[in-house]
Amino acid sequence: MSETLLITGGAGFIGSNFSEMAVSRGYRVVILDALTYAGHLQNLDSIPADKCELIRGNITDAALVTKLLAQYAPVGLLNFAAESHVDRSISGPAAFIQTNIFGTFNLVSSAYDYWQKLDADRKSKFRYLQVSTDEVYGSLGATGKFSETTPMAPNSPYSASKASADFLTRAWHHTYGLPTLTTNCSNNYGPKQYPEKLIPHMIQCALSDKPLPVYGNGGNIRDWIHVKDHSKGILLAFEKGRPGDTYCFGGRAERNNLDVVNMICRLLDQMSPRVDGRSYSTSISFVTDRLGHDLRYAIDDTKAERELGFARDYEFEAGLADTVRWYLDNEKWVSSVLADAKEEKTT
């Protein structure tokens, strides 16, 4: 019988890609998702129904999490659930504190209670994995990279809430012995990302003949990892990582934001040219910079390569082209998730 994973936030961008990969590797997944604007049933369409069960609910509901652990007896609880957009955290930080901090507290507490009651064999196999971000480390200058030993220095309400969740995860291992793992990643891209993040947002603005808004002068640098490479890394950490440890995953693909937007424009010029022949790059417009905008992120994932055997399958240029093509081929998905978000906002 397949082992079961309880995956919170599994109907979101990274969570659904990971769930699809986990099922392909022989797991059964039980997904707990609040189905807010960033989580969608359509994201799970590619997973066989007999290998995936969705429960709508919130990680802040401790009684529900406790019930699901007892009912499905998972070999692992992996937390992808999070409020994740920096701009939203600046305008409305309360939701980030509630979900990312209080929700994580509920999860590690419930996981510990569940783990304590397992028999010796199941107890040795169980893992709690916290999916985090490189933003907890703050901002880099022109040189250097983040690694597992970099001190945390979060600069936004979002990254502060994620750093708090990482510390809670660490504390539940060192204080109570819960076998935890934490993963920190660079910027993800790929299919099924909600169109508020840079790459899908620029694609949708371009196709809707809207301005392409770039913060500041576009010089902020991010390291880009394909979501499928990230998902592979998380699975490796879950299966091979040392309890209590942290693993970083990056794309080895640093690009400044303006270069990324220009790359998207060139790809759209080729794949979906405008009727009048103008390049989409003519719609780039520079807007007031984000408050506290971190200059640069980059990940050194040598530890994951050495200890887990992590390796990337996607080069950024090819992965970005695949991503643009996916959004062009899945306009129905885009329309549906945007309509869901609009309906949520008005109800």
Short mmCIF file of C-alpha atoms in Angstrom, two decimals:
data_model
loop_
_atom_site.label_atom_id
_atom_site.label_comp_id
_atom_site.label_asym_id
_atom_site.label_seq_id
_atom_site.Cartn_x
_atom_site.Cartn_y
_atom_site.Cartn_z
CA MET A 1 0.00 0.00 0.00
CA SER A 2 1.26 3.49 -0.86
CA GLU A 3 2.44 5.68 1.99
CA THR A 4 0.34 8.80 2.55
CA LEU A 5 1.58 12.38 2.73
CA LEU A 6 -0.51 15.14 4.32
CA ILE A 7 0.25 18.23 2.24
CA THR A 8 -1.01 21.61 3.38
CA GLY A 9 -1.42 24.20 0.64
CA GLY A 10 -1.29 21.40 -1.91
CA ALA A 11 -3.70 23.10 -4.32
CA GLY A 12 -1.40 26.10 -4.73
CA PHE A 13 1.40 26.66 -7.22
CA ILE A 14 4.33 24.84 -5.60
CA GLY A 15 2.15 22.49 -3.57
CA SER A 16 0.25 21.15 -6.57
CA ASN A 17 3.43 20.65 -8.60
CA PHE A 18 4.97 18.81 -5.66
CA SER A 19 1.83 16.71 -5.12
CA GLU A 20 1.87 15.65 -8.76
CA MET A 21 5.52 14.62 -8.44
CA ALA A 22 4.96 12.77 -5.15
CA VAL A 23 2.14 10.73 -6.67
CA SER A 24 4.34 9.90 -9.66
CA ARG A 25 6.87 8.50 -7.15
CA GLY A 26 4.32 6.20 -5.54
CA TYR A 27 2.83 8.27 -2.72
CA ARG A 28 -0.81 8.96 -2.00
CA VAL A 29 -1.53 12.59 -1.09
CA VAL A 30 -4.13 14.09 1.20
CA ILE A 31 -4.30 17.83 0.61
CA LEU A 32 -5.51 20.38 3.13
CA ASP A 33 -6.07 23.71 1.42
CA ALA A 34 -8.14 26.78 2.26
CA LEU A 35 -8.65 27.38 -1.49
CA THR A 36 -8.04 31.10 -1.20
CA TYR A 37 -7.26 33.09 -4.36
CA ALA A 38 -3.95 31.21 -4.91
CA GLY A 39 -5.26 27.65 -4.47
CA HIS A 40 -7.45 26.02 -7.11
CA LEU A 41 -9.11 22.68 -7.75
CA GLN A 42 -7.94 22.87 -11.39
CA ASN A 43 -4.35 22.62 -10.17
CA LEU A 44 -5.02 19.02 -9.16
CA ASP A 45 -6.61 17.86 -12.42
CA SER A 46 -3.46 16.03 -13.50
CA ILE A 47 -3.39 13.83 -10.37
CA PRO A 48 -5.36 10.52 -10.47
CA ALA A 49 -8.42 10.82 -8.22
CA ASP A 50 -7.64 7.56 -6.39
CA LYS A 51 -4.25 8.94 -5.36
CA CYS A 52 -5.38 12.36 -4.15
CA GLU A 53 -7.96 13.54 -1.63
CA LEU A 54 -8.71 17.22 -1.05
CA ILE A 55 -10.03 18.60 2.22
CA ARG A 56 -10.97 22.24 2.28
CA GLY A 57 -9.80 23.82 5.51
CA ASN A 58 -7.26 26.07 7.17
CA ILE A 59 -4.01 25.21 8.92
CA THR A 60 -5.09 27.52 11.73
CA ASP A 61 -7.78 24.93 12.60
CA ALA A 62 -5.87 22.73 15.04
CA ALA A 63 -8.78 20.34 15.60
CA LEU A 64 -9.03 19.66 11.85
CA VAL A 65 -5.29 19.06 11.47
CA THR A 66 -5.35 16.67 14.45
CA LYS A 67 -8.31 14.82 12.95
CA LEU A 68 -6.65 14.43 9.55
CA LEU A 69 -3.42 13.09 11.05
CA ALA A 70 -5.36 10.48 13.03
CA GLN A 71 -7.61 9.56 10.10
CA TYR A 72 -5.02 9.19 7.35
CA ALA A 73 -1.92 8.19 9.37
CA PRO A 74 0.56 9.93 7.04
CA VAL A 75 4.26 9.21 6.97
CA GLY A 76 4.87 12.93 6.60
CA LEU A 77 3.29 16.36 6.94
CA LEU A 78 4.65 18.89 4.45
CA ASN A 79 3.63 22.52 4.88
CA PHE A 80 3.31 24.50 1.65
CA ALA A 81 0.43 26.62 3.00
CA ALA A 82 1.35 30.29 3.26
CA GLU A 83 0.41 33.80 2.44
CA SER A 84 3.25 34.52 0.04
CA HIS A 85 3.07 37.81 -1.83
CA VAL A 86 5.31 40.57 -0.49
CA ASP A 87 3.11 43.42 -1.76
CA ARG A 88 0.08 41.95 -0.02
CA SER A 89 2.07 41.61 3.20
CA ILE A 90 2.93 45.31 3.10
CA SER A 91 -0.68 46.42 2.66
CA GLY A 92 -2.22 43.76 4.93
CA PRO A 93 0.28 42.02 7.24
CA ALA A 94 -2.28 40.54 9.67
CA ALA A 95 -3.20 37.62 7.39
CA PHE A 96 0.49 36.72 7.07
CA ILE A 97 0.95 36.62 10.83
CA GLN A 98 -2.16 34.49 11.26
CA THR A 99 -1.44 31.92 8.54
CA ASN A 100 2.34 31.77 8.44
CA ILE A 101 3.06 31.97 12.17
CA PHE A 102 -0.02 30.80 14.04
CA GLY A 103 -0.79 28.23 11.34
CA THR A 104 2.71 26.77 11.56
CA PHE A 105 2.44 26.64 15.34
CA ASN A 106 -0.72 24.58 14.96
CA LEU A 107 0.95 22.24 12.50
CA VAL A 108 4.10 21.50 14.50
CA SER A 109 2.05 21.12 17.69
CA SER A 110 -0.40 18.71 16.05
CA ALA A 111 2.42 16.84 14.31
CA TYR A 112 4.24 16.40 17.62
CA ASP A 113 1.13 15.04 19.37
CA TYR A 114 0.56 12.62 16.47
CA TRP A 115 4.22 11.56 16.28
CA GLN A 116 4.41 10.79 20.00
CA LYS A 117 1.65 8.19 19.67
CA LEU A 118 3.18 6.28 16.75
CA ASP A 119 4.80 2.88 17.18
CA ALA A 120 8.59 2.76 16.98
CA ASP A 121 8.76 1.93 13.26
CA ARG A 122 6.29 4.62 12.17
CA LYS A 123 7.87 7.08 14.57
CA SER A 124 11.29 6.62 12.96
CA LYS A 125 9.88 7.23 9.47
CA PHE A 126 7.70 10.28 10.13
CA ARG A 127 8.90 13.74 9.05
CA TYR A 128 7.50 17.25 9.32
CA LEU A 129 8.80 19.45 6.49
CA GLN A 130 8.48 23.25 6.43
CA VAL A 131 8.71 24.85 2.99
CA SER A 132 10.29 28.28 3.28
CA THR A 133 11.98 30.96 1.19
CA ASP A 134 15.33 32.66 0.69
CA GLU A 135 13.67 35.95 1.65
CA VAL A 136 14.12 35.08 5.34
CA TYR A 137 17.84 35.84 4.86
CA GLY A 138 17.26 39.46 3.83
CA SER A 139 19.11 41.13 0.98
CA LEU A 140 22.49 40.51 -0.62
CA GLY A 141 24.86 43.09 -2.03
CA ALA A 142 26.62 42.67 -5.36
CA THR A 143 28.42 39.52 -4.26
CA GLY A 144 27.88 36.44 -2.11
CA LYS A 145 25.07 33.89 -1.78
CA PHE A 146 22.70 32.65 0.88
CA SER A 147 23.29 29.22 2.39
CA GLU A 148 22.02 27.17 5.30
CA THR A 149 24.39 29.01 7.65
CA THR A 150 23.30 32.55 6.66
CA PRO A 151 21.73 34.40 9.62
CA MET A 152 18.10 35.34 9.13
CA ALA A 153 17.44 39.04 8.52
CA PRO A 154 13.92 39.38 7.06
CA ASN A 155 12.95 42.78 5.68
CA SER A 156 9.22 42.51 4.88
CA PRO A 157 6.19 41.36 6.88
CA TYR A 158 6.04 38.31 4.58
CA SER A 159 9.65 37.26 5.13
CA ALA A 160 9.41 38.01 8.87
CA SER A 161 6.41 35.69 9.15
CA LYS A 162 8.22 32.95 7.22
CA ALA A 163 11.35 33.34 9.37
CA SER A 164 9.16 32.99 12.46
CA ALA A 165 7.72 29.76 11.03
CA ASP A 166 11.24 28.45 10.38
CA PHE A 167 12.22 29.20 13.97
CA LEU A 168 9.12 27.43 15.30
CA THR A 169 10.00 24.39 13.21
CA ARG A 170 13.56 24.44 14.55
CA ALA A 171 12.32 24.82 18.13
CA TRP A 172 9.96 21.85 17.91
CA HIS A 173 12.89 19.69 16.86
CA HIS A 174 15.43 20.90 19.39
CA THR A 175 12.99 21.15 22.30
CA TYR A 176 10.63 18.24 21.69
CA GLY A 177 12.55 15.99 19.31
CA LEU A 178 10.03 16.23 16.46
CA PRO A 179 11.85 15.08 13.28
CA THR A 180 11.62 18.25 11.22
CA LEU A 181 13.17 19.50 7.98
CA THR A 182 13.18 23.02 6.56
CA THR A 183 13.79 23.94 2.94
CA ASN A 184 14.58 27.44 1.66
CA CYS A 185 14.35 28.19 -2.04
CA SER A 186 14.97 30.99 -4.51
CA ASN A 187 12.22 32.45 -6.74
CA ASN A 188 10.06 29.77 -8.34
CA TYR A 189 8.62 29.89 -11.84
CA GLY A 190 6.73 27.45 -14.03
CA PRO A 191 3.17 26.24 -14.73
CA LYS A 192 0.19 27.03 -12.50
CA GLN A 193 1.63 30.11 -10.77
CA TYR A 194 -1.05 32.63 -9.86
CA PRO A 195 -0.73 35.74 -12.08
CA GLU A 196 0.38 38.13 -9.34
CA LYS A 197 4.04 37.04 -9.38
CA LEU A 198 6.46 38.64 -11.82
CA ILE A 199 6.58 36.14 -14.70
CA PRO A 200 2.89 35.22 -15.06
CA HIS A 201 1.85 38.79 -14.25
CA MET A 202 3.95 40.17 -17.10
CA ILE A 203 2.63 37.51 -19.48
CA GLN A 204 -0.97 38.38 -18.64
CA CYS A 205 -0.41 42.13 -18.82
CA ALA A 206 1.22 41.74 -22.23
CA LEU A 207 -1.55 39.55 -23.62
CA SER A 208 -4.17 41.95 -22.24
CA ASP A 209 -2.40 44.90 -23.92
CA LYS A 210 -1.70 46.53 -20.55
CA PRO A 211 1.48 48.28 -19.38
CA LEU A 212 4.19 45.98 -18.01
CA PRO A 213 4.96 47.56 -14.60
CA VAL A 214 8.58 47.18 -13.47
CA TYR A 215 9.57 48.34 -9.99
CA GLY A 216 12.20 51.07 -9.77
CA ASN A 217 14.76 50.73 -12.57
CA GLY A 218 14.34 46.97 -12.85
CA GLY A 219 17.76 46.31 -11.37
CA ASN A 220 16.68 44.04 -8.50
CA ILE A 221 18.19 40.58 -8.97
CA ARG A 222 16.58 37.21 -8.28
CA ASP A 223 17.79 33.64 -8.63
CA TRP A 224 15.16 31.61 -10.52
CA ILE A 225 14.41 27.92 -9.93
CA HIS A 226 11.87 25.92 -11.93
CA VAL A 227 9.07 24.66 -9.69
CA LYS A 228 9.68 21.08 -10.79
CA ASP A 229 13.35 21.30 -9.79
CA HIS A 230 12.27 22.76 -6.45
CA SER A 231 9.69 20.00 -5.98
CA LYS A 232 12.36 17.37 -6.66
CA GLY A 233 14.58 18.99 -4.05
CA ILE A 234 11.83 18.98 -1.43
CA LEU A 235 11.15 15.29 -2.03
CA LEU A 236 14.86 14.52 -1.71
CA ALA A 237 15.01 16.45 1.57
CA PHE A 238 11.96 14.59 2.87
CA GLU A 239 13.35 11.17 1.98
CA LYS A 240 17.08 11.67 2.64
CA GLY A 241 17.50 14.75 4.84
CA ARG A 242 18.74 14.66 8.42
CA PRO A 243 16.01 15.52 10.96
CA GLY A 244 16.52 19.01 12.35
CA ASP A 245 18.43 20.16 9.30
CA THR A 246 17.86 22.84 6.67
CA TYR A 247 18.42 22.54 2.91
CA CYS A 248 18.59 25.36 0.36
CA PHE A 249 17.59 25.01 -3.30
CA GLY A 250 18.46 27.52 -6.01
CA GLY A 251 18.36 27.75 -9.76
CA ARG A 252 21.87 29.07 -10.42
CA ALA A 253 20.05 31.56 -12.66
CA GLU A 254 20.48 35.12 -11.40
CA ARG A 255 18.73 37.70 -13.57
CA ASN A 256 17.62 41.25 -12.90
CA ASN A 257 13.91 41.91 -13.20
CA LEU A 258 14.17 44.08 -16.30
CA ASP A 259 16.13 41.39 -18.15
CA VAL A 260 13.48 38.81 -17.24
CA VAL A 261 10.68 41.06 -18.49
CA ASN A 262 12.55 41.70 -21.76
CA MET A 263 13.07 37.94 -22.18
CA ILE A 264 9.32 37.39 -21.73
CA CYS A 265 8.62 40.09 -24.32
CA ARG A 266 10.96 38.48 -26.86
CA LEU A 267 9.35 35.07 -26.32
CA LEU A 268 5.85 36.52 -26.75
CA ASP A 269 6.99 38.39 -29.86
CA GLN A 270 7.86 34.98 -31.32
CA MET A 271 5.00 32.86 -29.95
CA SER A 272 2.10 35.33 -30.02
CA PRO A 273 3.13 38.43 -32.02
CA ARG A 274 1.01 41.55 -31.90
CA VAL A 275 -1.11 42.26 -34.96
CA ASP A 276 0.57 45.63 -35.46
CA GLY A 277 4.04 44.07 -35.25
CA ARG A 278 5.17 46.12 -32.23
CA SER A 279 7.31 44.37 -29.64
CA TYR A 280 5.69 43.81 -26.27
CA SER A 281 8.75 45.52 -24.78
CA THR A 282 7.31 48.87 -25.89
CA SER A 283 4.74 48.45 -23.09
CA ILE A 284 7.33 48.28 -20.29
CA SER A 285 6.72 51.04 -17.78
CA PHE A 286 8.73 51.84 -14.66
CA VAL A 287 6.74 52.36 -11.46
CA THR A 288 7.53 53.49 -7.92
CA ASP A 289 9.72 50.94 -6.22
CA ARG A 290 8.32 48.54 -3.62
CA LEU A 291 8.83 49.58 0.02
CA GLY A 292 11.93 47.92 1.44
CA HIS A 293 12.65 46.17 -1.87
CA ASP A 294 15.52 43.69 -1.36
CA LEU A 295 18.29 44.25 -3.90
CA ARG A 296 19.46 40.73 -4.63
CA TYR A 297 18.84 37.09 -3.73
CA ALA A 298 21.02 34.12 -4.66
CA ILE A 299 21.28 30.59 -3.26
CA ASP A 300 24.30 28.35 -2.75
CA ASP A 301 22.81 24.84 -2.72
CA THR A 302 26.10 22.93 -2.58
CA LYS A 303 24.93 21.15 0.58
CA ALA A 304 21.80 19.80 -1.15
CA GLU A 305 23.90 18.66 -4.11
CA ARG A 306 26.42 16.94 -1.86
CA GLU A 307 24.14 15.38 0.75
CA LEU A 308 20.93 14.75 -1.19
CA GLY A 309 22.17 14.32 -4.76
CA PHE A 310 20.14 17.34 -5.89
CA ALA A 311 20.58 18.42 -9.52
CA ARG A 312 18.57 20.78 -11.70
CA ASP A 313 16.86 19.64 -14.90
CA TYR A 314 15.88 23.12 -16.15
CA GLU A 315 18.06 25.88 -17.56
CA PHE A 316 16.35 29.23 -17.11
CA GLU A 317 16.04 30.25 -20.76
CA ALA A 318 14.47 26.94 -21.82
CA GLY A 319 12.34 26.78 -18.68
CA LEU A 320 11.05 30.31 -19.23
CA ALA A 321 10.15 29.50 -22.83
CA ASP A 322 8.23 26.42 -21.64
CA THR A 323 6.47 28.55 -19.03
CA VAL A 324 5.39 31.22 -21.53
CA ARG A 325 4.11 28.49 -23.84
CA TRP A 326 2.17 26.90 -20.96
CA TYR A 327 0.35 30.16 -20.22
CA LEU A 328 -0.45 30.66 -23.90
CA ASP A 329 -1.83 27.13 -24.10
CA ASN A 330 -3.82 27.41 -20.85
CA GLU A 331 -5.77 30.65 -21.17
CA LYS A 332 -8.85 28.85 -19.79
CA TRP A 333 -6.96 28.08 -16.57
CA VAL A 334 -5.86 31.71 -16.26
CA SER A 335 -9.39 33.02 -16.80
CA SER A 336 -10.77 30.55 -14.28
CA VAL A 337 -8.33 31.36 -11.46
CA LEU A 338 -8.71 35.09 -11.99
CA ALA A 339 -12.50 34.70 -11.88
CA ASP A 340 -12.22 32.66 -8.67
CA ALA A 341 -10.12 35.39 -7.09
CA LYS A 342 -12.60 38.09 -8.16
CA GLU A 343 -15.49 36.09 -6.72
CA GLU A 344 -13.62 35.57 -3.43
CA LYS A 345 -12.94 39.30 -3.17
CA THR A 346 -16.61 40.19 -3.59
CA THR A 347 -18.04 37.57 -1.23
#
